[in-house]
Short mmCIF file of C-alpha atoms in Angstrom, two decimals:
data_model
loop_
_atom_site.label_atom_id
_atom_site.label_comp_id
_atom_site.label_asym_id
_atom_site.label_seq_id
_atom_site.Cartn_x
_atom_site.Cartn_y
_atom_site.Cartn_z
CA UNK W 602 218.29 98.46 98.85
CA UNK W 603 220.68 100.37 96.40
CA UNK W 604 224.16 99.50 97.55
CA UNK W 605 226.01 102.67 96.18
CA UNK W 606 223.65 105.49 95.54
CA UNK W 607 224.57 108.90 94.02
CA UNK W 608 222.43 111.96 93.62
CA UNK W 609 221.42 113.62 91.50
CA UNK W 610 221.47 111.32 88.47
CA UNK W 611 221.64 114.33 86.07
CA UNK W 612 223.09 117.73 86.66
CA UNK W 613 222.98 120.66 84.13
CA UNK W 614 224.67 123.86 85.17
CA UNK W 615 226.20 126.90 83.83
CA UNK W 616 229.89 127.61 83.67
CA UNK W 617 231.32 129.09 86.81
CA UNK W 618 228.78 127.69 89.08
CA UNK W 619 229.50 125.48 92.08
CA UNK W 620 227.79 122.10 92.44
CA UNK W 621 228.03 119.03 94.65
CA UNK W 622 227.42 115.27 94.04
CA UNK W 623 226.49 113.08 96.87
CA UNK W 624 227.32 109.39 97.46
CA UNK W 625 226.31 106.96 99.96
CA UNK W 626 227.09 103.22 100.41
CA UNK W 627 225.29 100.68 102.76
CA UNK W 628 227.80 97.78 102.23
CA UNK W 629 229.89 98.53 105.14
CA UNK W 630 232.76 99.10 102.95
CA UNK W 631 235.90 100.90 104.34
CA UNK W 632 236.90 102.59 101.12
CA UNK W 633 235.19 104.81 98.70
CA UNK W 634 236.27 106.25 95.28
CA UNK W 635 235.29 108.87 92.60
CA UNK W 636 235.91 108.07 89.05
CA UNK W 637 235.28 110.39 86.09
CA UNK W 638 234.20 108.77 82.74
CA UNK W 639 234.61 110.91 79.66
CA UNK W 640 232.74 110.84 76.35
CA UNK W 641 234.96 108.13 75.03
CA UNK W 642 234.16 105.95 78.07
CA UNK W 643 237.64 106.30 79.58
CA UNK W 644 237.35 105.87 83.37
CA UNK W 645 239.97 107.74 85.53
CA UNK W 646 240.40 107.60 89.29
CA UNK W 647 240.05 110.88 90.97
CA UNK W 648 240.12 110.24 94.63
CA UNK W 649 240.05 107.55 97.18
CA UNK W 650 239.15 107.70 100.90
CA UNK W 651 239.65 105.08 103.47
CA UNK W 652 237.49 105.42 106.61
CA UNK W 653 237.27 109.19 105.99
CA UNK W 654 240.77 109.82 105.08
CA UNK W 655 242.07 110.64 101.74
CA UNK W 656 244.53 108.04 100.38
CA UNK W 657 244.47 108.68 96.72
CA UNK W 658 244.41 112.18 95.03
CA UNK W 659 245.14 111.88 91.43
CA UNK W 660 245.95 114.93 89.23
CA UNK W 661 242.70 116.66 89.47
CA UNK W 662 242.23 120.37 89.51
CA UNK W 663 241.80 121.78 92.99
CA UNK W 664 238.45 123.16 92.09
CA UNK W 665 237.41 119.48 92.87
CA UNK W 666 237.17 118.77 96.59
CA UNK W 667 236.01 115.50 98.07
CA UNK W 668 234.44 115.41 101.60
CA UNK W 669 233.90 112.32 103.68
CA UNK W 670 231.84 112.99 106.73
CA UNK W 671 231.91 109.18 107.79
CA UNK W 672 232.97 106.06 105.91
CA UNK W 673 229.61 105.53 104.27
CA UNK W 674 229.56 108.92 102.63
CA UNK W 675 231.85 110.64 100.03
CA UNK W 676 230.58 113.77 98.41
CA UNK W 677 232.35 115.67 95.65
CA UNK W 678 232.00 119.46 95.51
CA UNK W 679 233.17 121.29 92.22
CA UNK W 680 233.86 124.99 92.38
CA UNK W 681 233.92 127.25 89.21
CA UNK W 682 232.63 124.70 86.81
CA UNK W 683 234.14 124.50 83.37
CA UNK W 684 232.92 123.11 80.02
CA UNK W 685 235.61 120.31 80.14
CA UNK W 686 234.15 119.18 83.62
CA UNK W 687 231.10 117.68 81.57
CA UNK W 688 231.28 113.96 82.19
CA UNK W 689 229.81 111.18 83.95
CA UNK W 690 230.93 110.93 87.65
CA UNK W 691 230.96 107.47 89.33
CA UNK W 692 231.16 106.69 93.02
CA UNK W 693 232.34 103.30 94.02
CA UNK W 694 233.24 101.48 97.19
CA UNK W 695 235.44 98.45 98.08
CA UNK W 696 236.41 96.39 101.32
CA UNK W 697 239.89 97.63 102.35
CA UNK W 698 241.23 94.19 101.32
CA UNK W 699 241.22 95.25 97.64
CA UNK W 700 243.52 92.51 96.41
CA UNK W 701 240.62 90.09 96.50
CA UNK W 702 237.52 92.05 95.84
CA UNK W 703 235.99 94.10 93.09
CA UNK W 704 234.42 97.47 93.33
CA UNK W 705 230.75 98.23 93.59
CA UNK W 706 229.74 101.30 91.62
CA UNK W 707 226.93 103.69 91.71
CA UNK W 708 224.80 104.39 88.68
CA UNK W 709 226.65 107.63 87.84
CA UNK W 710 225.96 111.43 87.87
CA UNK W 711 225.92 112.93 84.29
CA UNK W 712 227.16 116.38 84.66
CA UNK W 713 226.78 118.84 81.68
CA UNK W 714 228.29 122.23 81.87
CA UNK W 715 226.73 124.76 79.47
CA UNK X 288 249.85 104.51 85.87
CA UNK X 289 249.28 101.53 83.73
CA UNK X 290 246.21 100.76 81.81
CA UNK X 291 244.48 97.79 80.27
CA UNK X 292 243.57 98.03 76.69
CA UNK X 293 240.72 95.94 75.51
CA UNK X 294 240.48 94.42 72.04
CA UNK X 295 238.35 94.72 69.87
CA UNK X 296 236.95 98.17 70.43
CA UNK X 297 233.49 96.83 69.13
CA UNK X 298 232.10 93.44 68.67
CA UNK X 299 228.76 92.52 67.05
CA UNK X 300 227.49 88.95 67.08
CA UNK X 301 224.32 87.00 66.85
CA UNK X 302 222.47 85.51 69.97
CA UNK X 303 223.87 81.95 70.79
CA UNK X 304 227.41 82.85 69.50
CA UNK X 305 230.40 83.15 71.79
CA UNK X 306 232.00 86.54 72.45
CA UNK X 307 235.61 86.80 73.26
CA UNK X 308 237.10 90.14 74.46
CA UNK X 309 240.94 90.57 75.18
CA UNK X 310 242.82 92.89 77.41
CA UNK X 311 246.57 93.55 77.23
CA UNK X 312 248.53 95.50 80.05
CA UNK X 313 252.13 96.70 80.32
CA UNK X 314 253.58 95.99 83.72
CA UNK X 315 252.98 93.37 86.31
CA UNK X 316 249.76 93.14 88.36
CA UNK X 317 248.31 91.93 91.45
CA UNK X 318 244.86 91.30 90.05
CA UNK X 319 242.83 91.90 86.88
CA UNK X 320 238.97 92.59 87.03
CA UNK X 321 236.28 92.59 84.43
CA UNK X 322 233.36 94.74 84.68
CA UNK X 323 230.20 95.23 82.57
CA UNK X 324 228.45 98.49 81.83
CA UNK X 325 225.13 98.85 80.33
CA UNK X 326 224.13 101.89 78.51
CA UNK X 327 223.63 104.81 81.02
CA UNK X 328 224.32 102.63 83.93
CA UNK X 329 227.16 102.20 86.41
CA UNK X 330 229.79 99.31 86.14
CA UNK X 331 229.14 95.94 87.41
CA UNK X 332 231.98 93.68 88.86
CA UNK X 333 232.15 90.34 86.87
CA UNK X 334 235.24 88.47 87.84
CA UNK X 335 238.51 89.25 89.71
CA UNK X 336 241.58 86.94 88.81
CA UNK X 337 244.66 87.16 90.82
CA UNK X 338 248.04 87.13 89.23
CA UNK X 339 248.75 83.56 90.32
CA UNK X 340 245.60 82.19 88.71
CA UNK X 341 245.13 81.25 85.23
CA UNK X 342 241.54 80.71 84.69
CA UNK X 343 238.15 81.42 86.50
CA UNK X 344 234.60 80.88 85.59
CA UNK X 345 231.25 82.33 86.67
CA UNK X 346 228.32 81.11 84.92
CA UNK X 347 228.61 81.64 81.22
CA UNK X 348 231.79 83.77 81.87
CA UNK X 349 235.26 82.45 81.53
CA UNK X 350 238.37 84.57 82.18
CA UNK X 351 241.87 83.57 81.48
CA UNK X 352 245.15 85.34 82.37
CA UNK X 353 248.61 85.01 80.84
CA UNK X 354 250.96 86.92 82.94
CA UNK X 355 253.85 86.11 80.68
CA UNK X 356 252.06 87.64 77.84
CA UNK X 357 250.49 90.35 79.90
CA UNK X 358 247.04 89.61 78.60
CA UNK X 359 243.72 88.30 79.69
CA UNK X 360 240.64 87.26 77.89
CA UNK X 361 236.85 87.24 78.65
CA UNK X 362 234.63 84.64 77.03
CA UNK X 363 230.94 84.84 77.20
CA UNK X 364 229.45 81.53 76.01
CA UNK X 365 225.92 81.32 74.32
CA UNK X 366 225.44 85.00 74.21
CA UNK X 367 222.16 86.62 74.86
CA UNK X 368 220.72 90.01 73.82
CA UNK X 369 220.90 91.07 77.44
CA UNK X 370 224.72 90.62 77.30
CA UNK X 371 224.84 93.84 74.95
CA UNK X 372 226.99 96.21 77.04
CA UNK X 373 230.48 97.62 77.34
CA UNK X 374 233.04 95.32 78.91
CA UNK X 375 236.08 96.77 80.71
CA UNK X 376 239.24 95.21 82.11
CA UNK X 377 240.89 96.91 85.15
CA UNK X 378 244.44 96.06 86.47
CA UNK X 379 245.52 96.65 90.05
CA UNK X 380 249.26 96.72 90.69
CA UNK X 381 249.24 96.24 94.45
CA UNK X 382 252.16 97.60 96.41
CA UNK X 383 249.60 99.08 98.94
CA UNK X 384 247.64 100.82 96.29
CA UNK X 385 245.50 98.14 94.39
CA UNK X 386 243.51 101.03 92.70
CA UNK X 387 242.24 99.53 89.45
CA UNK X 388 243.09 101.35 86.41
CA UNK X 389 240.63 100.85 83.52
CA UNK X 390 240.83 100.47 79.82
CA UNK X 391 238.49 102.04 77.31
CA UNK X 392 236.22 99.00 77.13
CA UNK X 393 234.81 96.64 74.38
CA UNK X 394 231.33 97.59 73.09
CA UNK X 395 229.49 94.28 72.54
CA UNK X 396 226.12 94.08 70.60
CA UNK X 397 224.34 90.91 70.60
CA UNK X 398 221.71 90.69 68.02
CA UNK X 399 218.51 88.72 68.77
#
């Protein structure tokens, strides 16, 4: 029944590794997002996809690569992980008509790089 | 990109009291949204108020928007311990983007 589901919930990995976070939504929304929340709870948009197409790509290192195989899925792959990548990553989705609707967030993936 | 700023950063009250949180922003917006985040969980959308609206209600929540002052407030009436969470405002500028930009949140603790 989960509307936006992310896996894994926790991820602990060593510096230099490559890891992926998966996200799926069953709401029929057109648009999906990745946000990063730092230790001070600041939420920053990273990417936005609409119907599998990238529409927003904020200033994010190119070690981060989103992939959207279809409009219900948006995965995040991170290469060569660094200590500063430790954060909570949230996937979210919304209808395309975002002027009128809020976002639905997943429960987050807590990434710890050691 | 513009960012909402919540005030206060932390708020501690007793059950039954009202809680008021404020959000200020810098440039004109299309809409403003409030979200709740319980510890270790994702954000839950509470209310979206458009720039041409002044007030919206949802259950015990009341949101006001003053575009002349570039500010919004979230009032939770008759608070409960279960309202303990962080509350974020997010502003969307429109112009084809509408990507909400979040503040750092207000941490609310409601004591039983």
